[in-house]
Every structure is written in C-alpha cells, then in structure tokens.
XYZ file of C-alpha atoms in Angstrom:
296
model
C 326.110 -128.442 198.038
C 325.245 -130.665 195.046
C 323.985 -129.625 191.596
C 320.428 -130.971 191.928
C 318.521 -127.793 192.706
C 315.607 -128.578 195.085
C 313.005 -126.440 193.299
C 310.028 -127.722 195.298
C 311.856 -127.013 198.560
C 312.644 -123.480 197.345
C 308.968 -122.925 196.548
C 307.957 -124.070 200.017
C 310.645 -121.949 201.675
C 309.506 -118.875 199.711
C 305.915 -119.378 200.904
C 307.037 -119.882 204.523
C 309.240 -116.771 204.441
C 306.581 -114.634 202.761
C 303.767 -115.743 205.092
C 305.997 -116.042 208.183
C 304.219 -119.294 208.979
C 304.723 -122.925 208.043
C 301.048 -123.776 208.577
C 299.886 -120.943 206.305
C 302.389 -122.026 203.670
C 301.108 -125.605 203.916
C 297.524 -124.388 203.365
C 298.497 -122.201 200.415
C 300.406 -125.004 198.671
C 297.907 -127.753 199.630
C 300.510 -129.876 201.413
C 300.848 -131.154 204.977
C 302.926 -129.359 207.607
C 305.020 -132.526 207.799
C 305.816 -132.174 204.086
C 306.802 -128.541 204.686
C 309.172 -129.566 207.466
C 310.751 -132.270 205.328
C 311.308 -129.896 202.413
C 312.828 -127.216 204.665
C 315.137 -129.838 206.194
C 316.168 -130.879 202.678
C 316.907 -127.256 201.785
C 318.972 -126.716 204.948
C 320.974 -129.864 204.160
C 321.467 -128.586 200.630
C 322.853 -125.207 201.770
C 324.299 -126.605 205.006
C 322.782 -123.612 206.758
C 319.995 -123.100 209.280
C 317.338 -121.040 207.461
C 314.847 -120.163 210.221
C 313.739 -120.839 213.773
C 310.209 -121.553 214.897
C 308.638 -119.498 217.697
C 305.074 -120.535 218.398
C 303.052 -120.300 215.205
C 305.525 -117.988 213.457
C 309.060 -118.303 212.147
C 312.134 -116.096 212.398
C 314.586 -116.219 209.528
C 318.270 -116.714 210.180
C 320.797 -114.494 208.397
C 321.116 -117.162 205.698
C 317.318 -117.389 205.464
C 316.999 -113.604 205.051
C 319.551 -113.602 202.247
C 317.837 -116.529 200.488
C 314.418 -114.853 200.808
C 315.723 -111.604 199.292
C 317.315 -113.422 196.386
C 314.310 -115.640 195.743
C 311.703 -112.851 195.847
C 312.480 -111.387 192.389
C 312.867 -114.863 190.902
C 309.397 -115.953 192.003
C 307.969 -112.596 190.945
C 309.333 -113.168 187.437
C 307.997 -116.731 187.382
C 304.542 -115.574 188.406
C 304.615 -112.881 185.712
C 305.549 -115.416 183.028
C 302.826 -117.857 184.111
C 300.214 -115.093 184.315
C 301.034 -113.942 180.791
C 300.540 -117.470 179.445
C 297.460 -118.389 181.460
C 293.930 -117.254 180.733
C 293.368 -113.750 182.052
C 289.592 -113.658 182.281
C 288.329 -114.874 185.639
C 285.381 -117.205 185.238
C 286.199 -118.046 181.600
C 286.254 -121.665 180.450
C 287.609 -122.436 176.984
C 286.041 -125.399 175.153
C 287.465 -126.542 171.818
C 285.781 -129.255 169.795
C 285.565 -130.862 166.389
C 283.833 -128.594 163.896
C 280.545 -130.488 163.606
C 280.220 -131.144 167.347
C 280.963 -127.514 168.138
C 278.633 -126.007 165.528
C 275.752 -128.477 165.623
C 275.633 -129.576 169.258
C 277.632 -127.277 171.531
C 276.611 -123.909 170.079
C 272.848 -124.673 170.172
C 273.273 -125.651 173.837
C 275.041 -122.428 174.858
C 271.939 -120.669 176.157
C 270.989 -123.679 178.280
C 274.531 -123.845 179.651
C 274.552 -120.105 180.363
C 271.343 -120.405 182.381
C 272.856 -123.177 184.507
C 276.169 -121.328 185.069
C 275.516 -117.609 184.472
C 278.730 -116.694 186.296
C 280.909 -118.431 183.697
C 281.991 -117.070 180.335
C 282.303 -119.863 177.767
C 284.890 -119.454 175.029
C 284.098 -121.905 172.202
C 286.564 -122.855 169.492
C 286.615 -125.542 166.826
C 289.115 -127.526 164.768
C 288.827 -129.998 161.904
C 291.725 -132.293 162.791
C 292.931 -133.504 166.175
C 295.364 -131.049 167.731
C 298.039 -131.398 170.373
C 296.102 -130.446 173.477
C 297.502 -127.645 175.639
C 296.005 -125.483 178.360
C 297.418 -122.536 176.434
C 294.775 -123.362 173.780
C 291.766 -124.497 175.814
C 290.647 -125.963 179.129
C 288.363 -128.659 177.687
C 288.698 -130.545 174.412
C 286.441 -132.896 172.464
C 288.790 -135.065 170.407
C 289.179 -138.556 168.928
C 292.570 -139.316 170.468
C 292.514 -141.813 173.309
C 295.620 -140.707 175.183
C 297.875 -137.737 175.836
C 300.288 -137.369 178.727
C 298.908 -135.214 181.514
C 295.275 -135.376 180.361
C 292.195 -137.127 181.692
C 290.276 -138.443 178.669
C 286.699 -139.766 179.000
C 284.668 -141.494 176.214
C 281.761 -139.343 175.047
C 280.179 -141.086 172.051
C 281.044 -143.686 169.412
C 280.327 -142.361 165.936
C 277.404 -144.195 164.356
C 276.596 -142.875 160.902
C 272.949 -142.865 159.831
C 271.205 -141.628 156.687
C 269.199 -138.386 156.501
C 267.499 -136.197 153.909
C 265.152 -133.223 153.881
C 261.387 -133.846 154.232
C 260.868 -132.227 150.826
C 263.348 -134.599 149.179
C 261.611 -137.586 150.744
C 258.181 -136.399 149.541
C 259.291 -135.708 145.974
C 261.275 -138.867 145.348
C 260.727 -142.574 145.108
C 260.880 -144.928 148.061
C 264.323 -144.844 149.652
C 265.770 -148.203 150.605
C 268.912 -150.233 149.978
C 267.646 -151.415 146.591
C 266.753 -147.935 145.289
C 269.835 -145.955 146.315
C 271.110 -145.831 142.739
C 268.040 -143.718 141.925
C 269.116 -141.031 144.408
C 271.971 -138.616 144.835
C 274.313 -139.474 147.701
C 276.089 -136.608 149.424
C 279.603 -137.830 150.161
C 282.035 -136.292 152.637
C 285.662 -137.135 153.317
C 287.168 -137.806 156.719
C 290.891 -137.895 157.473
C 290.655 -141.131 159.510
C 288.144 -143.404 157.771
C 288.051 -141.910 154.274
C 284.856 -141.322 152.309
C 281.788 -141.906 154.459
C 279.471 -143.559 151.914
C 282.270 -145.894 150.800
C 282.648 -146.945 154.451
C 278.880 -147.394 154.724
C 278.712 -149.678 151.672
C 281.725 -151.693 152.809
C 280.529 -152.167 156.404
C 277.039 -153.189 155.303
C 278.415 -155.549 152.622
C 276.485 -153.777 149.862
C 277.766 -153.294 146.341
C 277.600 -149.745 145.059
C 276.087 -149.259 141.607
C 278.508 -147.983 138.924
C 275.757 -145.527 137.966
C 275.374 -144.116 141.478
C 274.866 -140.341 141.467
C 276.948 -138.465 144.007
C 278.245 -135.070 145.105
C 281.491 -135.071 147.088
C 282.301 -132.513 149.801
C 285.479 -132.050 151.810
C 283.568 -131.680 155.076
C 280.426 -133.252 156.488
C 278.961 -129.866 157.422
C 278.806 -128.976 153.718
C 277.165 -132.296 152.888
C 274.573 -131.758 155.641
C 273.815 -128.290 154.313
C 273.298 -129.745 150.834
C 270.869 -132.293 152.323
C 268.914 -129.512 154.017
C 268.573 -127.854 150.599
C 267.097 -131.072 149.229
C 270.048 -132.145 147.111
C 270.279 -135.758 148.279
C 270.953 -138.178 151.120
C 273.667 -137.560 153.714
C 275.296 -139.656 156.404
C 275.766 -138.116 159.826
C 276.013 -138.597 163.565
C 272.475 -138.286 164.928
C 273.597 -136.432 168.056
C 275.077 -133.591 166.007
C 271.980 -133.358 163.795
C 269.397 -133.296 166.585
C 268.710 -129.586 166.104
C 268.033 -130.115 162.390
C 265.812 -133.098 163.175
C 263.878 -131.254 165.888
C 263.169 -128.238 163.679
C 262.169 -130.381 160.689
C 265.073 -129.603 158.355
C 266.046 -133.264 158.186
C 264.402 -136.652 158.686
C 266.081 -139.964 159.497
C 265.762 -142.708 156.891
C 265.154 -146.403 157.465
C 268.550 -147.453 156.131
C 271.246 -149.536 157.865
C 273.637 -147.680 160.155
C 277.405 -147.771 160.026
C 280.012 -147.454 162.762
C 282.880 -145.346 161.463
C 285.336 -146.684 164.043
C 285.760 -143.289 165.705
C 285.015 -142.507 169.325
C 284.820 -138.927 170.555
C 286.328 -138.154 173.960
C 286.122 -135.229 176.334
C 289.523 -134.281 177.735
C 290.966 -131.891 180.294
C 294.339 -131.494 181.963
C 294.521 -133.798 184.969
C 296.189 -131.099 187.055
C 293.024 -128.975 186.622
C 290.665 -131.519 188.176
C 290.295 -129.298 191.250
C 289.249 -126.328 189.124
C 285.509 -126.245 189.736
C 284.863 -124.022 186.704
C 286.320 -126.625 184.369
C 284.797 -129.639 186.108
C 281.315 -128.090 186.086
C 281.427 -127.800 182.302
C 282.916 -131.297 181.896
C 280.152 -132.781 184.056
C 277.490 -130.757 182.241
C 278.641 -132.023 178.828
C 278.752 -135.624 180.066
C 275.271 -135.283 181.577
C 273.697 -133.571 178.564
C 275.315 -135.215 175.557
C 272.812 -137.742 174.118
C 275.022 -140.820 173.967
C 272.397 -143.173 172.509
C 269.508 -141.788 170.517
C 268.750 -144.947 168.545
C-alpha cells in the first residue's frame, strides 16, 4: 500500500457499498459504470484485497469490503455534515451579489419581474462596493469587474460608458448645457477605486480643459452623486443602464454631452462546478437576457 490515498475511489466504493449496486452508484455520482469498475480496481490494488463480488445487478462485499464500509461510513457522514453546514440551507434560494449601484438601481427594481418568471425561487440579493474574492460560501452569482478567478465562469455583461444626467427641474431653471457652458454649472463628482474621479476622467478622455473656476461637489460614491442630481444640485455622470428607472420615472434626463468610457467592464460570474444547477443557470440566463447592454 502506498501513501497516495485514492479519495475518489473511496467515494465510489462508499456509494457502491451503500447502494449495493455499481450501476446505481454510477448514476448517483454521474459517472460511467466503466469508471466505477476502474476506480474499484484501483482501490483493490491499493489495499491488495478483493472488496466485493458481483452477482447479477447487485454486489456482495467481501470481509475486507465489509470492514472498509464500516470504517468509511462515519467518515462520509462527518464530511456530509461539514459540507451541509457550509452550503446554503434554503432549498430554492439563489444568492446574487453585485456592485452597489447595479444591485440597487438595476437588480432590485427588477426583482418583481424576476419573481413572476421564477416564483419557486427565493432570491437573496447582496451588494459590495469593491471587488471581493468570489466564493460559493458568499453567493452563487456575482456581478464584478474582475476578468478571471480560478474555478469560475465569467461572462461580459456591459462595458461602463459614462453619460451626463441632471434633473428636469435643473435643466429648466438653468442656462443651456453644453461643453462650452459647463463652468456655469455645478458638477457632481464621484470617486472610483479603479479609474479615480469620474469627471476628471471625462475631461481627459474627451480632451477638454476644465475651467479653474468650475463649481463642483465631490462624493465618495456615485449613488450619492446621483441622489444629489435628483435633488437638482447639478450634473452627474452615470451608467445609463443603472439609471433607467430614474430616467423612466422622470427623475433624471440625459444631456447632449459627450460620453466617456471608464475602462471598466462588468461581468457576471458563477462557479463552473455549478453549471448543472438549474436554479443558478436560470438566473444567470435571465440577467444576460434582460440586462440592457446598449441603450445608446
């Protein structure tokens, strides 16, 4: 016997012994009966013992097989208990975590529509401001800006294109808003960890010189800047997809100013090993089908 413990073979043996059938074990573990036979042969070579004999569709354990089954039973019970305690406990629940603005301004308004499509699912929505290390202990589906993480399938959702918005009241009460009159208006700045201050990026990308007399209010999050714009305090930059609710209900209007690509792309991500989980894939497909990639 060598020191390389054949864990997969032990798992297959445990299923065969518990179900008293190699074919049933193959179905439970989603492997072929040939793979089961190979793993059992590997385990018998490892122990140098015959573990069971086949009789028709069932198996009879040898004395060595009976002893191995009895010793493995509590081990697999403990493993299942540990995994169950770490995994989600609510059947039918799908956990979706997203960037703050995407979660609050796009995902949450869509919850009722999603619930009508999949009434059997309970959606658990969470949000974060900075990219996190994805884990299925945190959520099943993530909307992030990272392009790669081991073990995850990551699909592009939208490239961030910043456009200018203000409230209808602000537009009515002020002078004409264009590139040449921006210094007459208050710009609502917000900071981002990856590309810095949004209006600075806008000026730089559009090769426009900012006036030294430019009025501004600076916020540490775009959601605060958007709220200030709704209250008529100035002009804000934002991703049109996340502001669609505010545009549709008349809280904001889009201005005829140049756009600016921030350089960020948002991705939807899920653990590759969960691609057969229909609950998760239904929500992934729904988000991909319903997210307005290009509104311009």
